[in-house]
Each structure stands twice: as C-alpha cells, then as structure tokens.
C-alpha cells in the first residue's frame, strides 16, 4: 500500500514540489520514497511505499516498464498478478523479471495488452498513474469499487493529482476555493460523493474508470470524460439469476467463491490479520481465513463501556471458538475526545461518519501487530444487510398501495404544515412529503439515507449536484437500494473511512467481499437468499452457522457506532459549542445559522438526537479550521 502524487505542466522546481507532497502523505508509505521526472520535464511522479509484496529494491517506485515505454506510480494490490504473469509467459510476452512485485506485472501487462485491457484483467484495489512515453499520454485509473482514492485537478500551471488532497494543497497555483455545492451534498449524506470534492476544479476519479490526458488537455485545463472499464451498476443490472437445486448448494457455492477470494488476498510478504467486530461479515471472513491458516490468525476488535454499543464480548467469544490470537481495546469518551482533534487531518476533506472514531482506533491497534488486515466490509451492500432496507421496504410497500391522488393530497398537506413546526416534527413532515412525492424507488430511497432533508436551504449559495441517486431502479426494490449503496455509500463513505484511518497508521486493509467474482455471485442470487423470514444476509449467515455456533451469533446487530449523541452533550460539548457558535457561523457566511442553532439547542435539551446532522456540520467546521479555509 502506498501514496502517489504527480504534476504535469509548467511548474518550476518540480522535484521539490513532489518531495514536499510526498512528505505530507509519508504515513501511506513509510518504507521508501521516490521521485521521477520525464526527460522533457513536463511530467513528474512521486511515490511513498508501504512494502507488502517484494520488499527488495526491485519493488521501488516510480517504476519503468522493461522497454522504458511506460512509467508508473501505483497504490494498491493486484491479487491475481501471478496469474497475469503466467499468461504473459505462456504467450511469450513476459520480460526478464527483475523481482516479484505486482507493480512490475502491471507494467509488463500494459506492454503486452495495453492499459484498458489490463485494467479489465486485473483483480485488486488500486489507484494508478501511467505516463506513456510513446503516445505522450498520461493515464489515471482507479479500481472497480473505489477502494483506493485518487484526486485530480487543475491549477494555473497545469495538472496535479494525488492519493489525498493534502498532497495537492501546497502545489503552486492550487486554489483552495470551497465548493459550496459539495458542502450541500456533505450535509445530505455526511460524505462528498465522487466525482465531486470539497474544492472547486478538483475531482475524484470514479471507481471502475480511467482517464487519459494529453499535454493539450492540461495546458488548456480541459478535463476529458473518464472512460468506464467496469461498472458495478451495469454488472448488477445484467447479471443473470442462478437457480440452485437446494439451499445447501447455494451455501456451498458461496463457500467456494468467498474462500477463493480470501485465499487470493492472503498473498503478502508481511504479516496479516483481520478485524473482528463479532458481526456476521467479519466473523465469516475470519472463520474462512483461519481455515486456510496453519497459525492462529491475529484478530482485533473495539469495545465500548456503554453496554448498548458494545459487541466486544461477542467478538471475544467468536475468537475463542475459532482459536484466533485476539486483541481488544475498550474506548471511552475521553479516547474519542482525544482523537477528534486529529480527524480533519486524517480524513483530508470533510467526512462525517462518526464510526470513523472506532475505525481509527482499531486500525491503530492492529498496526502495532500486523501490516495487512482483512475486513468484512461490503456484506451489507451485497447481501441486503442494512436494517434500513427493511424499514424502507415497509414504507415503499405502503406508499405503492396508496392511490396517487391520496399520495398527492397528503404530501401537499405535510408540506404546508411543516413550516409551522420546529425540529423533529418539521423534519418528519418534510420526510413524509418527500417520500410521497418521490418519482421512483431510487428517489424514494434517497430520503432514507439523507440527514439534512433540504441541505440547499442550509448552505448559502449551495445547490445539489447529480449523484448516484439519478440512476434508474433495477430489479426488486431491495436490489435497487443495494446497488445505489454499492456505487455511492460504499466507495464514498465506508471505503473512505477504512482507507484514511488505516493509512494514517501505515496499515493496509483488504476487502475479500469486493472480489469481482464475489460481486457477480452475489448479484446472481434471488432475493430469498438475501432476506428470508425477516433475517437479512440469510445466505452469509447459513454459511457462518457451519463454522460458528448459532448461540454466539443470533442477536440484534448494534453496528460499528459510537454514542455520539451522549458525547455531544458531555465531553465533546464545549468543543462542539465553539465550532457552532452563531457569531462564528454568521461571520463565515456559509451556513444558515438559525437552522443549525435550533438543532443544537434541541439536542442539548434532549428533545431529539440531532447528532448525525450536527456531526456533518462539526466535521466541516473543524476541517475549515485545520486547513484555514474561508467560506
């Protein structure tokens, strides 16, 4: 795992710029640092390395292809790179290998098959920048699901790109102009969805795409449209359903595809471990991982002193049953308070999933024992696991049974009544109005994953931009919710949360459920294998029951969350009060002071738990302070 930076254009002192940018993200790759400049001096790459495969100097980056045509910086892992090497050797297209890194494999594949075809063949997580000396083209590419980040944008001098925004902010000509439209999206979702970023003229490369730029492009600040080499949405939409002769046959099929994915992700020259929350997904990953390991797998979990949030005791019982080498850490409010100050630097742009706090703590704990950790992320998106799916489905069913005229009348009444109320009642009436007026299932579901229901009224001068919620519904209502989350919430919240927290302590994370074969298998399932008899993730649980006693598993899910509502009334109150001070907000001129002040007061009076809404505003304000950003 690594960090990459690059510039293209008329920058003076390119080497110094790149080295300075590398220093800002050195934690992503503490093992070595490298800089390369093209002969013409127009292109420059920087790389910081966390050595995972081929720890020798043969894995050092930036790396050139054997024929010197391609120069590349690469962040990630290619799990099937040995298979790619074998294909190259069988077709007599392999070079004389210098080492055994997947970086060298990618470069040889570019030479043999071209960049676009290589991306389609490669299975892994990655952010890549490649300079083609022959075609004079710069290509940026990102993995299928967006596990690895890649920002890019333009300055007066040319193009700049990096794994994180902080590596770009001090590049000469970079304008830290706040994108108010992105702030509007932040308040709705508590994250900023790709391709948008918190800054104007800076973008996130969407998952499953590549972007090719010429010298004329960066000289003229022209942004070509990213090209799609793989689409989760299209794959899900077109995936045929598979008929299984029995439930056991479906369970066996799942065991096979998931075990193969885990096996491929155990490739490493350093020690591996896994996160174990005690929930279905992480428990299944660890159980199958332990089956393939001759030694006790190192596992890690976080606990809370507040019992209603704590699952550490369950994780401990599962670890004991599986025979893992288990470590746990209990988190207090003071731990959260101590960490909050570092979140803006860690997450690089405003990000407001409060489970970022326990994630940062568990990754730090794991990094003291291992360099790579597997996680159970994506089980909810692939197997219908989120509890909100059942709530939303219940609302959708009632809505569809209501005749359109009644829907329209009730929505109109709710809209007229809402302004006469404050706080929670107003919020519920607005939600009722919006779900009744939703144009389709995607628009309807949007209300269930929104925080501020009308964020453009909160962000002064902000408007909402198009996101994944403009996609057309597919399949069943459950499948529509799952695919929207897969292309929005998963890459822009879950995977961001994991990547930034882990990389801050030089830990690589891997997600076996995001193998493309695993994705195709999951989308070949009928809904009865996802939810049955009120039980979500039904198929995952049936496989897990073969490996872990039901008595350790069958309990309500608590989720990976913190008691943020209580913390904002207690140990975080003074910190939050300063950031939400009406005088400060009014002077800033970015947000509607009255709406924020009202919710802060109601939260303190325990009239309603507004912590998810307030956390988005707090993370924005803390980020602006840290990077000295003006409204």
XYZ file of C-alpha atoms in Angstrom:
631
model
C 0.000 0.000 0.000
C 1.307 3.382 -0.920
C 0.649 7.004 -1.740
C 1.037 8.642 -5.134
C 1.378 12.249 -6.324
C 2.008 13.820 -9.696
C 2.152 17.083 -11.614
C 2.095 17.907 -15.314
C 2.668 21.349 -16.772
C 4.805 24.457 -16.388
C 5.657 24.123 -12.694
C 9.066 25.356 -11.595
C 11.074 23.186 -9.219
C 9.048 20.033 -9.888
C 11.296 17.752 -7.862
C 10.991 19.890 -4.742
C 7.223 20.143 -5.197
C 6.903 16.375 -5.466
C 9.141 15.663 -2.484
C 7.175 18.127 -0.362
C 3.895 16.499 -1.435
C 5.288 13.057 -0.615
C 6.273 14.199 2.873
C 2.667 15.225 3.553
C 1.450 11.654 2.971
C 4.557 9.799 4.140
C 2.447 7.690 6.536
C 0.886 5.988 3.499
C 4.334 4.646 2.629
C 6.991 4.903 5.347
C 9.365 2.331 3.798
C 10.733 4.388 0.903
C 10.134 7.442 -1.244
C 10.819 8.025 -4.935
C 10.546 10.861 -7.470
C 10.752 10.739 -11.264
C 10.770 13.491 -13.919
C 10.316 12.954 -17.641
C 13.139 13.912 -19.980
C 11.066 16.768 -21.361
C 10.349 17.888 -17.804
C 6.591 18.169 -18.340
C 5.598 15.201 -16.166
C 6.663 14.348 -12.633
C 5.663 11.474 -10.314
C 6.183 10.973 -6.596
C 5.644 7.798 -4.582
C 5.768 6.729 -0.942
C 5.903 2.978 -0.362
C 4.496 0.617 2.224
C 6.238 -2.586 1.144
C 3.889 -5.579 1.040
C 4.997 -7.632 -1.966
C 8.675 -7.842 -2.942
C 10.278 -5.952 -0.064
C 13.509 -5.512 -2.033
C 14.580 -2.501 -4.092
C 13.113 -4.306 -7.120
C 9.703 -3.151 -5.884
C 10.714 0.505 -5.646
C 8.591 3.131 -7.420
C 8.208 5.087 -9.656
C 8.889 2.083 -11.881
C 9.527 1.858 -15.621
C 8.482 -0.979 -17.922
C 11.241 -3.186 -19.307
C 11.084 -1.430 -22.683
C 11.038 2.017 -20.993
C 7.779 2.965 -22.718
C 5.697 3.232 -19.547
C 6.498 4.912 -16.231
C 4.101 4.252 -13.376
C 3.222 5.019 -9.773
C 0.803 2.567 -8.211
C -1.088 2.381 -4.922
C -2.754 -0.928 -4.151
C -2.548 -4.677 -4.646
C -3.214 -6.869 -7.677
C -4.330 -10.167 -6.194
C -4.183 -12.135 -9.445
C -0.835 -10.767 -10.599
C 0.790 -14.226 -10.554
C -1.923 -15.441 -12.928
C -1.236 -12.442 -15.172
C 2.468 -13.301 -15.127
C 1.672 -16.862 -16.136
C -0.457 -15.632 -19.055
C 2.351 -13.356 -20.209
C 4.870 -16.189 -20.012
C 2.618 -18.631 -21.864
C 2.204 -16.126 -24.712
C 5.944 -15.301 -24.752
C 5.199 -11.674 -23.841
C 6.891 -11.640 -20.450
C 10.062 -9.631 -19.908
C 13.041 -10.879 -17.924
C 11.535 -10.384 -14.497
C 13.588 -8.234 -12.125
C 11.556 -9.054 -8.993
C 8.168 -10.422 -7.937
C 6.120 -7.260 -7.330
C 2.665 -6.731 -8.791
C 3.839 -3.308 -9.993
C 6.239 -4.971 -12.417
C 3.461 -7.333 -13.500
C 1.165 -4.418 -14.339
C 3.821 -2.698 -16.431
C 4.521 -5.866 -18.414
C 0.776 -6.270 -18.957
C 0.497 -2.708 -20.279
C 3.214 -3.512 -22.811
C 1.500 -6.726 -23.911
C -2.199 -5.869 -23.808
C -2.494 -2.101 -23.409
C -3.781 -0.206 -20.396
C -7.531 -0.634 -20.960
C -7.342 -4.418 -21.411
C -5.014 -4.795 -18.432
C -7.465 -2.951 -16.193
C -10.188 -5.397 -17.203
C -7.947 -8.383 -16.432
C -6.534 -7.111 -13.116
C -8.316 -8.089 -9.902
C -7.430 -5.923 -6.952
C -7.589 -2.472 -5.432
C -5.594 0.354 -6.937
C -5.022 3.923 -7.952
C -2.600 4.211 -10.864
C -0.853 6.931 -12.847
C 0.956 5.893 -16.046
C 2.961 8.025 -18.474
C 3.135 6.607 -22.000
C 6.361 7.961 -23.488
C 5.396 6.755 -26.959
C 1.884 8.219 -27.126
C 2.676 11.184 -24.851
C -0.412 10.420 -22.755
C -0.972 10.388 -19.010
C -3.485 7.816 -17.777
C -5.094 7.822 -14.333
C -7.074 4.741 -13.264
C -8.978 3.509 -10.223
C -10.141 0.075 -9.093
C -13.626 -1.299 -9.679
C -15.150 -0.413 -6.313
C -13.091 2.612 -5.299
C -11.064 1.063 -2.501
C -8.099 3.318 -3.251
C -8.517 7.098 -3.597
C -7.400 9.312 -6.472
C -7.946 13.078 -6.655
C -7.024 15.251 -9.610
C -7.461 18.889 -10.565
C -6.063 21.871 -12.382
C -4.035 24.905 -11.363
C -2.865 27.818 -13.483
C 0.323 25.861 -14.265
C -1.277 22.544 -15.200
C -2.488 19.278 -13.696
C -1.978 17.876 -10.207
C -3.132 14.516 -8.809
C -2.632 12.578 -5.564
C -3.943 9.918 -3.212
C -5.012 12.630 -0.792
C -5.912 16.297 -1.027
C -3.269 17.418 1.467
C -0.574 16.374 -1.009
C -2.071 18.815 -3.529
C -2.919 21.829 -1.392
C 0.540 23.457 -1.344
C 1.340 22.846 -5.010
C 1.949 26.282 -6.602
C -1.222 27.696 -8.117
C -3.581 25.380 -6.223
C -6.622 27.428 -5.235
C -8.357 26.260 -2.083
C -11.736 27.576 -3.205
C -14.579 25.969 -1.301
C -17.154 24.124 -3.399
C -20.466 25.110 -1.807
C -22.347 22.609 -3.923
C -20.185 19.853 -2.426
C -20.966 21.180 1.065
C -24.651 20.737 0.229
C -24.011 17.087 -0.646
C -21.999 16.682 2.555
C -24.942 17.809 4.691
C -27.288 15.412 2.922
C -25.040 12.336 3.067
C -22.268 13.136 5.608
C -19.764 12.430 2.826
C -18.980 14.052 -0.537
C -19.726 11.633 -3.400
C -17.460 11.221 -6.426
C -16.711 12.836 -8.793
C -17.124 15.911 -6.611
C -14.692 17.172 -3.982
C -14.697 19.912 -1.358
C -12.695 22.182 -3.691
C -13.742 23.700 -6.979
C -11.867 22.353 -10.023
C -10.744 19.263 -8.074
C -12.337 15.884 -8.717
C -12.337 12.283 -7.544
C -11.838 9.743 -10.298
C -14.928 7.481 -10.134
C -14.469 3.769 -9.391
C -14.023 1.493 -12.387
C -12.787 4.252 -14.698
C -9.633 5.538 -16.359
C -8.812 8.981 -17.653
C -6.341 9.777 -20.437
C -4.877 13.285 -20.725
C -2.614 14.851 -23.323
C -0.337 17.863 -22.942
C -3.014 19.985 -24.627
C -5.542 18.841 -22.029
C -3.586 20.003 -19.010
C -2.326 23.147 -20.734
C -5.921 24.162 -21.516
C -7.354 22.906 -18.199
C -9.536 20.560 -20.232
C -10.986 17.573 -18.399
C -11.866 14.630 -20.664
C -14.680 12.392 -19.511
C -13.462 9.311 -17.598
C -13.814 6.053 -19.545
C -15.589 3.135 -17.880
C -13.824 -0.232 -17.955
C -16.139 -1.861 -15.388
C -19.456 -0.786 -13.882
C -20.994 -2.232 -10.727
C -24.364 -0.871 -11.808
C -24.255 -2.436 -15.295
C -22.818 -5.699 -13.976
C -25.613 -5.961 -11.422
C -28.266 -4.981 -13.953
C -27.157 -7.587 -16.489
C -26.207 -10.436 -14.144
C -28.466 -13.461 -14.790
C -30.061 -15.171 -11.801
C -28.687 -18.612 -10.911
C -31.017 -21.414 -9.886
C -29.721 -23.657 -7.088
C -31.108 -27.157 -6.591
C -31.121 -26.655 -2.831
C -30.169 -24.203 -0.109
C -27.132 -26.325 0.675
C -25.989 -25.997 -2.943
C -26.196 -22.195 -2.660
C -24.277 -22.260 0.622
C -21.595 -24.482 -0.929
C -21.282 -22.095 -3.880
C -20.839 -19.147 -1.536
C -18.206 -21.025 0.470
C -16.250 -21.729 -2.696
C -16.214 -18.238 -4.184
C -15.553 -16.473 -0.871
C -12.803 -18.913 0.152
C -11.069 -18.357 -3.184
C -11.284 -14.601 -2.744
C -9.788 -14.810 0.749
C -7.036 -17.122 -0.465
C -6.074 -14.649 -3.205
C -5.923 -11.818 -0.674
C -3.577 -13.672 1.657
C -0.697 -13.033 -0.756
C 1.862 -10.982 1.167
C 5.486 -10.816 2.246
C 4.468 -9.326 5.615
C 2.193 -10.464 8.453
C -1.589 -10.336 8.043
C -4.508 -10.128 10.462
C -8.222 -9.299 10.431
C -10.785 -7.054 12.076
C -13.359 -8.977 14.119
C -16.400 -7.000 15.271
C -18.455 -10.047 16.213
C -20.944 -9.408 13.402
C -21.743 -11.752 10.537
C -19.394 -10.371 7.897
C -16.164 -10.066 9.851
C -16.816 -13.352 11.687
C -17.250 -15.185 8.380
C -14.093 -13.669 6.894
C -12.073 -14.633 9.976
C -13.546 -18.148 10.131
C -12.652 -18.870 6.491
C -9.290 -17.162 6.910
C -8.484 -19.345 9.908
C -9.423 -22.446 7.892
C -6.646 -21.563 5.436
C -4.030 -20.661 8.040
C -1.707 -23.041 9.848
C -1.235 -20.465 12.598
C -3.683 -18.534 14.760
C -4.943 -15.521 12.810
C -4.391 -12.227 14.624
C -7.772 -10.542 15.168
C -8.699 -7.130 16.552
C -11.858 -5.564 17.958
C -13.055 -2.410 19.690
C -15.387 -2.274 22.680
C -17.361 0.452 24.447
C -18.067 0.918 28.119
C -21.647 1.898 27.144
C -23.265 -1.557 27.002
C -25.809 -0.781 24.294
C -22.965 -0.044 21.853
C -20.627 -2.840 22.915
C -20.072 -6.009 20.865
C -16.536 -6.770 22.018
C -17.699 -9.567 24.312
C -19.272 -11.367 21.334
C -16.155 -10.887 19.228
C -14.090 -12.353 22.065
C -16.319 -15.456 22.248
C -16.098 -15.998 18.485
C -12.318 -15.531 18.570
C -12.046 -18.133 21.318
C -14.181 -20.575 19.344
C -12.110 -20.100 16.183
C -8.805 -20.130 18.062
C -7.520 -16.760 16.857
C -4.868 -14.630 18.536
C -7.281 -11.915 19.671
C -6.674 -8.355 20.888
C -9.352 -5.910 22.020
C -9.429 -2.289 23.104
C -12.180 -0.575 25.064
C -12.952 3.006 24.026
C -14.068 5.754 26.389
C -15.458 9.203 25.707
C -12.041 10.616 26.559
C -10.492 8.441 23.827
C -12.981 9.896 21.387
C -12.274 13.428 22.529
C -8.532 12.927 22.150
C -8.980 11.614 18.606
C -11.482 14.201 17.371
C -8.795 16.863 17.031
C -6.905 14.728 14.504
C -9.867 13.769 12.283
C -9.655 16.723 9.844
C -6.033 15.901 9.031
C -6.738 12.179 8.846
C -9.756 12.406 6.546
C -8.397 15.218 4.395
C -11.765 16.612 3.321
C -14.907 16.941 5.449
C -16.150 13.457 6.311
C -18.790 12.770 8.934
C -19.419 9.088 9.585
C -18.897 9.024 13.352
C -17.779 5.385 13.191
C -14.556 6.894 11.850
C -13.553 7.194 15.515
C -13.600 3.474 16.438
C -12.207 2.683 12.970
C -9.212 4.938 13.606
C -8.652 3.307 16.981
C -8.922 -0.306 15.793
C -6.604 0.289 12.821
C -4.023 1.895 15.084
C -4.214 -1.069 17.435
C -3.912 -3.574 14.571
C -0.958 -1.737 13.016
C 1.128 -2.465 16.096
C 0.973 -6.206 15.295
C 0.386 -6.597 11.539
C 0.923 -4.680 8.294
C -2.174 -6.009 6.479
C -5.696 -6.541 7.855
C -8.719 -8.102 6.136
C -12.166 -6.646 6.813
C -15.773 -7.743 6.350
C -16.947 -4.591 4.581
C -19.481 -4.819 1.707
C -21.551 -7.684 3.137
C -24.496 -5.350 3.700
C -24.430 -3.978 0.149
C -24.050 -7.399 -1.494
C -26.424 -9.419 0.697
C -29.120 -6.951 1.779
C -27.843 -6.481 5.298
C -28.670 -2.942 6.369
C -31.585 -2.683 8.795
C -32.785 0.404 6.915
C -33.567 -1.839 3.936
C -36.439 -3.449 5.809
C -37.738 -0.108 7.109
C -37.573 1.474 3.681
C -39.248 -1.542 2.075
C -42.125 -1.284 4.546
C -42.620 2.408 3.708
C -42.341 1.726 -0.023
C -44.936 -1.052 0.158
C -47.421 1.226 1.950
C -46.719 4.048 -0.489
C -47.346 1.827 -3.505
C -50.662 0.676 -2.036
C -51.819 4.279 -1.673
C -53.636 5.711 -4.691
C -51.729 8.603 -6.359
C -54.410 11.202 -5.557
C -54.249 10.447 -1.825
C -50.437 10.500 -2.002
C -50.534 13.927 -3.585
C -53.026 15.327 -1.067
C -51.104 14.018 1.967
C -47.779 15.268 0.571
C -49.275 18.703 -0.038
C -50.704 18.830 3.491
C -47.378 17.773 5.018
C -45.580 20.467 3.051
C -47.966 23.160 4.237
C -47.824 22.039 7.871
C -44.022 21.644 8.105
C -43.114 25.389 8.332
C -45.377 25.730 11.382
C -43.307 23.289 13.399
C -39.695 23.139 14.508
C -37.095 20.445 14.952
C -38.122 16.804 14.844
C -41.767 17.329 13.810
C -40.744 19.587 10.944
C -38.140 17.058 9.852
C -40.655 14.198 9.861
C -43.228 16.190 7.897
C -40.607 17.119 5.319
C -39.575 13.469 5.061
C -43.211 12.392 4.606
C -43.687 14.972 1.870
C -40.537 13.908 0.040
C -41.152 10.152 0.152
C -44.702 10.604 -1.103
C -43.549 12.828 -3.957
C -40.614 10.596 -4.938
C -40.576 9.900 -8.651
C -39.231 6.334 -8.367
C -37.616 3.819 -5.986
C -34.181 5.487 -6.139
C -35.595 8.918 -5.357
C -37.653 7.362 -2.574
C -34.642 5.600 -1.030
C -32.664 8.834 -1.103
C -34.780 10.102 1.794
C -33.689 7.157 3.951
C -30.006 7.899 3.520
C -30.302 11.660 3.927
C -29.536 13.719 7.011
C -30.489 17.334 6.276
C -33.620 16.895 4.147
C -33.239 20.253 2.374
C -29.493 20.952 2.520
C -29.600 23.669 -0.140
C -31.579 25.764 2.367
C -28.766 25.306 4.923
C -25.799 26.051 2.637
C -25.951 29.665 1.492
C -25.451 29.769 -2.263
C -25.264 25.981 -2.492
C -27.164 23.725 -4.883
C -27.358 19.951 -5.100
C -25.409 18.244 -7.872
C -26.239 14.985 -9.617
C -25.175 11.813 -7.806
C -25.867 8.081 -7.965
C -29.434 8.906 -6.954
C -30.106 9.835 -10.558
C -29.699 6.184 -11.624
C -32.692 4.166 -12.756
C -34.071 1.447 -10.440
C -33.082 -2.152 -11.203
C -34.685 -5.450 -10.237
C -36.531 -5.554 -6.934
C -36.786 -2.647 -4.514
C -34.180 -4.384 -2.321
C -31.803 -4.689 -5.275
C -32.288 -1.028 -6.140
C -31.271 0.001 -2.631
C -28.293 -2.364 -2.673
C -26.873 -1.134 -5.978
C -27.303 2.537 -5.102
C -25.383 1.932 -1.873
C -22.732 -0.044 -3.771
C -21.963 2.875 -6.092
C -22.335 5.683 -3.527
C -22.278 4.872 0.189
C -19.741 2.045 -0.139
C -16.969 3.885 -2.055
C -17.570 7.365 -0.680
C -18.240 6.534 2.971
C -17.289 3.006 4.029
C -14.130 2.621 1.943
C -13.008 6.203 2.611
C -13.418 5.624 6.334
C -11.296 2.483 6.228
C -8.596 3.748 3.855
C -7.843 7.013 5.659
C -7.910 5.501 9.148
C -5.695 2.570 8.175
C -3.234 4.554 6.068
C -2.810 7.118 8.853
C -1.029 4.341 10.776
C 0.574 2.649 7.746
C -1.794 -0.330 7.722
C -3.063 -1.925 4.517
C -6.668 -3.161 4.513
C -8.223 -5.694 2.143
C -11.886 -6.482 1.447
C -12.492 -10.082 0.254
C -16.188 -9.465 -0.394
C -15.217 -6.971 -3.107
C -13.657 -9.517 -5.401
C -15.459 -9.083 -8.775
C -16.269 -12.818 -8.886
C -17.812 -12.435 -5.444
C -19.853 -9.485 -6.702
C -21.134 -11.438 -9.711
C -22.048 -14.361 -7.460
C -23.985 -12.089 -5.084
C -25.900 -10.457 -7.930
C -26.763 -13.851 -9.373
C -28.784 -14.584 -6.226
C -32.532 -14.280 -5.861
C -33.797 -12.102 -3.026
C -34.768 -15.184 -0.994
C -31.056 -15.814 -0.427
C -30.578 -12.282 0.877
C -33.591 -11.869 3.163
C -35.716 -14.738 4.428
C -38.206 -14.916 7.295
C -37.164 -11.446 8.423
C -33.469 -12.406 8.562
C -31.143 -10.312 6.429
C -27.887 -11.610 4.899
C -29.536 -15.014 5.073
C -27.027 -16.879 2.910
C -23.966 -15.429 4.654
C -25.402 -16.475 7.992
C -26.143 -20.023 6.848
C -22.507 -20.471 5.869
C -21.338 -18.926 9.132
C -23.578 -21.321 11.126
C -21.483 -24.164 9.713
C -18.396 -22.624 11.293
C -19.579 -20.860 14.470
C -22.365 -21.901 16.913
C -25.649 -20.021 16.461
C -25.640 -19.153 20.149
C -22.661 -16.855 19.556
C -24.274 -15.137 16.582
C -28.048 -14.757 16.871
C -28.529 -11.361 18.471
C -29.586 -7.877 17.323
C -26.885 -6.048 15.360
C -25.512 -2.958 17.112
C -23.323 -1.676 14.311
C -19.922 -0.055 14.419
C -21.062 3.165 16.070
C -20.270 5.444 18.979
C -22.588 7.166 21.484
C -22.155 10.484 19.679
C -25.446 11.911 20.942
C -24.302 11.499 24.530
C -20.772 12.694 23.809
C -22.045 15.952 22.283
C -23.948 16.638 25.497
C -20.940 15.650 27.608
C -17.195 15.565 26.917
C -17.482 16.992 23.368
C -19.966 19.715 24.246
C -17.500 22.592 24.693
C -15.566 21.690 21.539
C -18.774 21.486 19.507
C -20.258 24.637 21.032
C -17.253 26.680 19.923
C -17.485 25.367 16.359
C -21.241 26.036 16.192
C -21.110 29.473 17.800
C -23.666 31.649 15.959
C -21.268 34.609 15.825
C -18.655 32.425 14.111
C -21.157 30.970 11.642
C -22.640 34.354 10.819
C -19.200 35.830 10.136
C -18.329 32.829 7.976
C -21.349 33.337 5.736
C -21.566 29.723 4.639
C -24.431 28.162 6.607
C -27.899 29.160 7.761
C -27.282 30.000 11.409
C -30.895 29.709 12.586
C -31.374 26.089 11.471
C -28.117 24.905 12.992
C -28.620 26.790 16.260
C -32.148 25.373 16.601
C -30.952 21.783 16.266
C -28.034 22.337 18.618
C -30.376 23.710 21.294
C -32.888 20.896 20.831
C -30.110 18.329 21.046
C -28.793 19.799 24.280
C -32.332 19.844 25.711
C -32.644 16.138 24.782
C -35.722 16.887 22.691
C -34.228 14.915 19.802
C -30.937 13.277 18.885
C -29.611 15.536 16.124
C -26.053 14.217 16.445
C -25.851 12.724 12.900
C -26.903 16.063 11.405
C -24.676 18.123 13.675
C -21.668 15.845 13.135
C -21.590 16.805 9.461
C -21.505 20.498 10.323
C -18.897 19.947 13.042
C -16.560 17.997 10.763
C -16.902 20.733 8.139
C -16.062 23.446 10.661
C -13.152 21.526 12.174
C -11.763 20.852 8.689
C -12.017 24.508 7.713
C -10.129 25.494 10.873
C -7.406 22.902 10.328
C -6.686 23.906 6.733
C -7.511 27.610 7.195
C -10.267 27.517 4.576
C -12.539 30.539 4.245
C -16.233 30.254 3.485
